[in-house]
Amino acid sequence: MSSRVSNGASAAPVDSVTTGPIEGSVKHYEQVEADGTTLNVPVRRINLTNGEHFDVYDTSGPYTDDTATIDLEAGLPKLRDSWDKPQVDGPPTQLNWARQGIVTKEMAYIAAREGVAPELVRDEVAAGRAVIPANHKHPESEPMIIGKKFAVKINANIGNSAVSSSIAEEVEKMVWATRWGADTIMDLSTGKNIHETREWILRNSPVPVGTVPIYQALEKVNGDPTKLTWEIYRDTVIEQAEQGVDYMTVHAGVLLRYVPLAAKRVTGIVSRGGSIMAAWCLAHHQESFLYTNFAELCEILAKYDITFSLGDGLRPGSIADANDEAQFAELRTLGELTKIAKSYGVQVMIEGPGHVPMHKIVENVRLEEELCEEAPFYTLGPLATDIAPAYDHITSAIGAAIIAQAGTAMLCYVTPKEHLGLPNRDDVKVGVITYKIAAHSADLAKQHPRAQDRDNALSKARFEFRWTDQFNLSLDPDTAREYHDETMPAEPAKTAHFCSMCGPKFCSMRISQDVRDYAEKHGLTDVNAIEAGMAEKSAEFADAGNKVYLPVV
Ligand code: IRN
Ligand code: FE2
């Protein structure tokens, strides 16, 4: 899976990041009291033309706040540094705090963000059904939660291209992805300036940052996986932990004996991390050093409260390979490792596929929950078919919606450039918006509290021909407005009671409204009104010569 991001060959170098609110909305902070501390919980406030407003979950950090000063060299304010870290038995992790009945500031903040009780947040974390990726050394991040009882989250992968670039250019990829709704980002940088790039991103990121440390470890041995050692890997993990990485993908389930299981597959091993570990195991004919040193790794992650994202190194890379023995053998091992990690107080989520046809998707969630004690599932799509390169944001969003409805907590986005090249800025936005659609559709299907409110608000605006509100309530106001402008650019069209799709004569919405008005005027019930109104419309239709398409007047 290609994962890094380029700014596009033709794009000019970026010397600043995108700031300012999304059109039609303003940054707003809800003040929440938690044990004598006032928490400022961000929302994006969409101001409507009827005088009302609608608040939505906001991942964009201070970048969309007109009153904030952005200084990339200084980084974002260290929001969580002043928050207390209560005493606990064992390492100070959200899991240990939750288990001991403590509602942390992070949990209170999350409860306000999600519109749920703080105790629900605590109990889900305590049960290991949800995680709060929040390294003590990344105090700039705004707390968020990944778990099936909460809104489905999405991750966007970013990373530098081979050529070194400016701080603004690297940070902009993160700012751009979170502007459109990425709940976390993963920095999958490779190449020379990997440490520095990550530092820039972390110091400026309002969302949790994930990495795959084996990628940097591989750089340290000049790209030869057989030269990797536990020591090099461990030191890389500590280096990244000190910088503040919030969650780490660890492919510790790729065992030596599973590697042959992937040999007969149509697409073999498609995970980068998985193939690195498989190569190491085969070359040394030894068990993976990630597996044999897993306890020590747990101790390191516990100290920082870094969350494990146990990697799916043997995920299927084609429809033909979905749900095969290699994939599920690894999943069983991930279940075993989940229990070990939790015994060290470390939070865990589980990575999942890949490429899976629709009828085989739900089985993935069922098995993951059974084997991994319902640890949050975090999947890459999955792509529901292999036949549409250039449209894999769509093939994968189909799978993502189904797997999220079944209980997956976070979806890793796929962009239109998947399998083809590095995504540019537009691809990142398309990927994020596409995944917001999948995630939100799952929230609706799961009847997540508050999810439908936005649909209702938008539909009401649509029915009342409040075009501007319809645009602004949408996931991508800019594109919605642009499409409307293409055929009806004039300002009066933003209040007109029709659009160019049906024209002024046959707008179903207008007709329904006429029916309502008719009912009111004639004191009829809805059913009577519909009948009477229909008869009137039918006469009008006949008068006009029974033509469906009339010239626009
Ligand atoms: C998510 C679920 N399964 C894989 N992912 C993501 O894919 C993972 O978190 C990382 O961002 C990306 C590449 O992982 P591999 O190819 O090294 O497994
Ligand atoms: Fe793929």
Tab-separated table of N, CA and C and ligand atoms in Angstrom, residues 1 270 316-318 354-355 383 392 418-419, ligand 2:
chain	number	residue	atom	x	y	z
A	1	MET	N	0.856	-1.173	0.000
A	1	MET	CA	0.000	0.000	0.000
A	1	MET	C	0.902	1.236	0.000
A	270	VAL	N	1.702	-7.972	1.402
A	270	VAL	CA	1.625	-6.607	0.866
A	270	VAL	C	1.948	-5.536	1.904
A	316	PRO	N	-4.549	-9.538	3.724
A	316	PRO	CA	-4.692	-9.890	2.307
A	316	PRO	C	-4.527	-8.652	1.434
A	317	GLY	N	-3.829	-8.820	0.318
A	317	GLY	CA	-3.611	-7.711	-0.612
A	317	GLY	C	-4.419	-7.889	-1.874
A	318	SER	N	-5.350	-8.841	-1.846
A	318	SER	CA	-6.227	-9.062	-3.004
A	318	SER	C	-7.476	-9.785	-2.523
A	354	GLY	N	-7.594	-4.242	4.396
A	354	GLY	CA	-6.809	-4.828	3.324
A	354	GLY	C	-7.724	-4.897	2.083
A	355	HIS	N	-7.862	-6.081	1.575
A	355	HIS	CA	-8.759	-6.338	0.434
A	355	HIS	C	-9.695	-7.481	0.855
A	383	LEU	N	-10.722	-2.733	0.729
A	383	LEU	CA	-11.197	-2.611	-0.637
A	383	LEU	C	-12.154	-3.769	-0.929
A	392	ASP	N	-9.742	3.679	-5.874
A	392	ASP	CA	-9.673	2.831	-4.679
A	392	ASP	C	-10.074	3.547	-3.395
A	418	GLU	N	-3.944	5.216	-4.546
A	418	GLU	CA	-3.556	3.912	-4.000
A	418	GLU	C	-3.166	2.957	-5.122
A	419	HIS	N	-2.074	2.245	-4.938
A	419	HIS	CA	-1.509	1.295	-5.909
A	419	HIS	C	-0.876	1.970	-7.129
B	2	FE2	FE	-3.716	-2.979	-1.882
